[in-house]
């Protein structure tokens, strides 16, 4: 593997030769790299192959920070970032200054995230997604990749980038990479370092809530499958009762009669965990819990089928955290 190149100007980046036999993959970051970013870089290396090229961008984008957010205290750890990029198999790191990305100051023309960008994270952080999409568009132009990899932890961001690439005909494949978690279940984030030990214990409720929703879905889907395999008839219930399966018969018939409502059950299971955490010391202050369609981030209906995203955002102490998991709702008969 060649030595890692550190590039800080667009001119140098444009002179970076492409490999003839493999794709160029880009991983966009705001620095303060951790194992989640390392996983993205390693995945990019795998997708690009040994004949391809991996470029990591490190740029703290001021456009996606609100007036009361943590732009000034956002960690800058370039030396450590370079080591993580090198270990993950990157060929180059593009780490430009703000005036290199925005040479004329704040750009007058920006990418609009549209209605999807106003929901959930967008409602809490007005303008955030416009700023994010604007810099992603610029970095796609500057790096000219074949593949662009983003973490599924930022599910709404990933959905918006995919929509922008489709709507504006960017010639790039967007690859989502599953969320990386610490041993206790907390999703890896550069902001985790701000949590005290007590705050971290409270913050674990985010992932516990998501997995509680996932467990509820799995349990009720299993009951539904059993109900569909066991016709709801008096004869069937009687036969089950005779062999000591009275509870199974009751469960199967109850779920079969319910017909819809799995999304509401999933939300309720997750919310119960979050409400308990709201009574912890320090408390978890819930921003939102939502079960949404990943195509547009609108709430799913009670009879929804297909893939959904269960997403949560909350503040613990002064630190705001987000997390999500994908869920699959099967067709009902």
Short mmCIF file of N, CA, C and O in Angstrom, two decimals, residues 90-144:
data_model
loop_
_atom_site.label_atom_id
_atom_site.label_comp_id
_atom_site.label_asym_id
_atom_site.label_seq_id
_atom_site.Cartn_x
_atom_site.Cartn_y
_atom_site.Cartn_z
N UNK A 90 -6.98 3.79 3.65
CA UNK A 90 -7.19 4.95 2.78
C UNK A 90 -5.91 5.27 2.02
O UNK A 90 -4.80 5.05 2.49
N UNK A 91 -6.10 5.81 0.82
CA UNK A 91 -4.97 6.26 0.01
C UNK A 91 -4.69 7.74 0.20
O UNK A 91 -3.54 8.18 0.08
N UNK A 92 -5.74 8.51 0.47
CA UNK A 92 -5.58 9.95 0.61
C UNK A 92 -6.62 10.50 1.56
O UNK A 92 -7.72 9.96 1.68
N UNK A 93 -6.24 11.58 2.25
CA UNK A 93 -7.16 12.32 3.11
C UNK A 93 -7.21 13.75 2.58
O UNK A 93 -6.18 14.41 2.44
N UNK A 94 -8.43 14.22 2.29
CA UNK A 94 -8.64 15.59 1.86
C UNK A 94 -9.16 16.36 3.06
O UNK A 94 -10.28 16.13 3.53
N UNK A 95 -8.34 17.26 3.60
CA UNK A 95 -8.68 18.01 4.81
C UNK A 95 -8.53 19.51 4.54
O UNK A 95 -7.56 20.15 4.94
N UNK A 96 -9.50 20.08 3.85
CA UNK A 96 -9.40 21.49 3.46
C UNK A 96 -9.82 22.45 4.57
O UNK A 96 -10.55 22.08 5.49
N UNK A 97 -9.36 23.68 4.46
CA UNK A 97 -9.83 24.76 5.33
C UNK A 97 -11.20 25.23 4.84
O UNK A 97 -11.61 24.94 3.72
N UNK A 98 -11.89 25.97 5.70
CA UNK A 98 -13.23 26.45 5.34
C UNK A 98 -13.19 27.30 4.08
O UNK A 98 -14.04 27.16 3.18
N UNK A 99 -12.20 28.19 3.96
CA UNK A 99 -12.17 29.07 2.79
C UNK A 99 -11.75 28.35 1.52
O UNK A 99 -11.85 28.90 0.43
N UNK A 100 -11.28 27.11 1.65
CA UNK A 100 -11.00 26.31 0.46
C UNK A 100 -12.29 25.70 -0.09
O UNK A 100 -12.48 25.61 -1.30
N UNK A 101 -13.18 25.32 0.80
CA UNK A 101 -14.46 24.74 0.37
C UNK A 101 -15.44 25.85 0.00
O UNK A 101 -16.22 25.71 -0.96
N UNK A 102 -15.41 26.95 0.74
CA UNK A 102 -16.29 28.09 0.47
C UNK A 102 -15.44 29.33 0.22
O UNK A 102 -15.36 30.23 1.07
N UNK A 103 -14.78 29.42 -0.94
CA UNK A 103 -13.83 30.52 -1.18
C UNK A 103 -14.48 31.90 -1.22
O UNK A 103 -13.80 32.90 -0.98
N UNK A 104 -15.76 31.96 -1.48
CA UNK A 104 -16.43 33.25 -1.51
C UNK A 104 -17.23 33.55 -0.26
O UNK A 104 -18.10 34.41 -0.27
N UNK A 105 -16.92 32.84 0.82
CA UNK A 105 -17.72 32.96 2.03
C UNK A 105 -18.92 32.03 1.96
O UNK A 105 -18.97 31.11 1.15
N UNK A 106 -19.90 32.26 2.82
CA UNK A 106 -21.10 31.42 2.81
C UNK A 106 -21.69 31.40 1.40
O UNK A 106 -21.93 32.46 0.80
N UNK A 107 -21.95 30.20 0.86
CA UNK A 107 -22.46 30.13 -0.52
C UNK A 107 -23.86 30.72 -0.63
O UNK A 107 -24.72 30.50 0.23
N UNK A 108 -24.07 31.46 -1.69
CA UNK A 108 -25.39 32.06 -1.92
C UNK A 108 -26.37 31.04 -2.50
O UNK A 108 -27.58 31.13 -2.29
N UNK A 109 -25.85 30.06 -3.23
CA UNK A 109 -26.67 29.00 -3.82
C UNK A 109 -26.42 27.73 -3.02
O UNK A 109 -25.26 27.30 -2.87
N UNK A 110 -27.47 27.12 -2.51
CA UNK A 110 -27.35 25.92 -1.69
C UNK A 110 -28.34 24.87 -2.17
O UNK A 110 -29.30 25.16 -2.87
N UNK A 111 -28.09 23.65 -1.74
CA UNK A 111 -29.01 22.56 -2.04
C UNK A 111 -30.11 22.55 -0.98
O UNK A 111 -29.82 22.59 0.21
N UNK A 112 -31.36 22.49 -1.43
CA UNK A 112 -32.48 22.41 -0.49
C UNK A 112 -32.85 20.96 -0.24
O UNK A 112 -32.98 20.17 -1.17
N UNK A 113 -33.03 20.62 1.03
CA UNK A 113 -33.41 19.25 1.40
C UNK A 113 -34.88 18.98 1.17
O UNK A 113 -35.31 17.82 1.27
N UNK A 114 -35.67 20.01 0.90
CA UNK A 114 -37.09 19.80 0.62
C UNK A 114 -37.88 19.37 1.86
O UNK A 114 -37.39 19.44 2.99
N UNK A 115 -39.10 18.87 1.66
CA UNK A 115 -39.96 18.50 2.79
C UNK A 115 -39.34 17.45 3.71
O UNK A 115 -39.51 17.53 4.94
N UNK A 116 -38.62 16.46 3.16
CA UNK A 116 -38.04 15.44 4.03
C UNK A 116 -37.00 16.05 4.98
O UNK A 116 -36.82 15.57 6.09
N UNK A 117 -36.36 17.12 4.54
CA UNK A 117 -35.36 17.77 5.37
C UNK A 117 -35.94 18.61 6.49
O UNK A 117 -35.19 19.13 7.32
N UNK A 118 -37.26 18.75 6.52
CA UNK A 118 -37.91 19.53 7.57
C UNK A 118 -38.48 18.65 8.67
O UNK A 118 -39.01 19.16 9.65
N UNK A 119 -38.37 17.33 8.51
CA UNK A 119 -38.94 16.40 9.49
C UNK A 119 -37.87 15.95 10.47
O UNK A 119 -36.67 15.99 10.19
N UNK A 120 -38.30 15.49 11.65
CA UNK A 120 -37.42 14.92 12.68
C UNK A 120 -36.19 15.79 12.93
O UNK A 120 -36.29 16.85 13.50
N UNK A 121 -35.01 15.34 12.48
CA UNK A 121 -33.80 16.14 12.72
C UNK A 121 -33.92 17.53 12.12
O UNK A 121 -33.44 18.52 12.70
N UNK A 122 -34.57 17.62 10.97
CA UNK A 122 -34.72 18.92 10.33
C UNK A 122 -35.62 19.86 11.10
O UNK A 122 -35.42 21.07 11.09
N UNK A 123 -36.63 19.32 11.79
CA UNK A 123 -37.51 20.16 12.61
C UNK A 123 -36.78 20.69 13.82
O UNK A 123 -37.00 21.82 14.27
N UNK A 124 -35.90 19.86 14.38
CA UNK A 124 -35.14 20.26 15.55
C UNK A 124 -33.98 21.18 15.18
O UNK A 124 -33.62 22.08 15.95
N UNK A 125 -33.41 20.97 13.99
CA UNK A 125 -32.23 21.72 13.57
C UNK A 125 -32.51 22.36 12.21
O UNK A 125 -32.02 21.88 11.18
N UNK A 126 -33.26 23.45 12.18
CA UNK A 126 -33.61 24.07 10.90
C UNK A 126 -32.38 24.43 10.07
O UNK A 126 -31.41 25.00 10.59
N UNK A 127 -32.41 24.08 8.81
CA UNK A 127 -31.31 24.39 7.91
C UNK A 127 -30.17 23.39 7.93
O UNK A 127 -29.29 23.45 7.07
N UNK A 128 -30.18 22.49 8.89
CA UNK A 128 -29.07 21.53 9.03
C UNK A 128 -28.88 20.71 7.76
O UNK A 128 -27.77 20.57 7.25
N UNK A 129 -29.97 20.17 7.23
CA UNK A 129 -29.84 19.28 6.08
C UNK A 129 -29.52 20.04 4.80
O UNK A 129 -28.88 19.49 3.90
N UNK A 130 -29.96 21.28 4.69
CA UNK A 130 -29.55 22.09 3.54
C UNK A 130 -28.03 22.25 3.55
O UNK A 130 -27.37 22.12 2.51
N UNK A 131 -27.48 22.54 4.71
CA UNK A 131 -26.03 22.69 4.82
C UNK A 131 -25.29 21.39 4.56
O UNK A 131 -24.23 21.38 3.92
N UNK A 132 -25.86 20.29 5.06
CA UNK A 132 -25.23 18.99 4.84
C UNK A 132 -25.22 18.63 3.37
O UNK A 132 -24.19 18.23 2.81
N UNK A 133 -26.36 18.76 2.70
CA UNK A 133 -26.42 18.40 1.29
C UNK A 133 -25.55 19.31 0.43
O UNK A 133 -24.95 18.86 -0.55
N UNK A 134 -25.46 20.57 0.80
CA UNK A 134 -24.62 21.49 0.04
C UNK A 134 -23.16 21.05 0.08
O UNK A 134 -22.48 21.01 -0.96
N UNK A 135 -22.67 20.69 1.26
CA UNK A 135 -21.26 20.29 1.33
C UNK A 135 -21.05 18.92 0.71
O UNK A 135 -20.01 18.67 0.07
N UNK A 136 -22.01 18.01 0.86
CA UNK A 136 -21.86 16.69 0.22
C UNK A 136 -21.82 16.86 -1.30
O UNK A 136 -21.00 16.23 -1.98
N UNK A 137 -22.67 17.73 -1.85
CA UNK A 137 -22.65 17.98 -3.29
C UNK A 137 -21.30 18.53 -3.72
O UNK A 137 -20.72 18.10 -4.73
N UNK A 138 -20.77 19.48 -2.95
CA UNK A 138 -19.46 20.05 -3.30
C UNK A 138 -18.36 19.00 -3.22
O UNK A 138 -17.49 18.91 -4.10
N UNK A 139 -18.39 18.19 -2.18
CA UNK A 139 -17.34 17.18 -2.02
C UNK A 139 -17.45 16.08 -3.06
O UNK A 139 -16.44 15.50 -3.48
N UNK A 140 -18.67 15.78 -3.51
CA UNK A 140 -18.81 14.82 -4.61
C UNK A 140 -18.20 15.39 -5.89
O UNK A 140 -17.53 14.66 -6.65
N UNK A 141 -18.41 16.66 -6.14
CA UNK A 141 -17.80 17.28 -7.31
C UNK A 141 -16.28 17.30 -7.20
O UNK A 141 -15.56 17.04 -8.17
N UNK A 142 -15.79 17.60 -6.01
CA UNK A 142 -14.34 17.73 -5.82
C UNK A 142 -13.63 16.38 -5.86
O UNK A 142 -12.54 16.26 -6.42
N UNK A 143 -14.22 15.37 -5.25
CA UNK A 143 -13.55 14.06 -5.17
C UNK A 143 -13.86 13.17 -6.36
O UNK A 143 -13.13 12.22 -6.63
N UNK A 144 -14.97 13.39 -7.05
CA UNK A 144 -15.38 12.64 -8.24
C UNK A 144 -15.32 11.12 -8.02
O UNK A 144 -14.67 10.39 -8.77
#
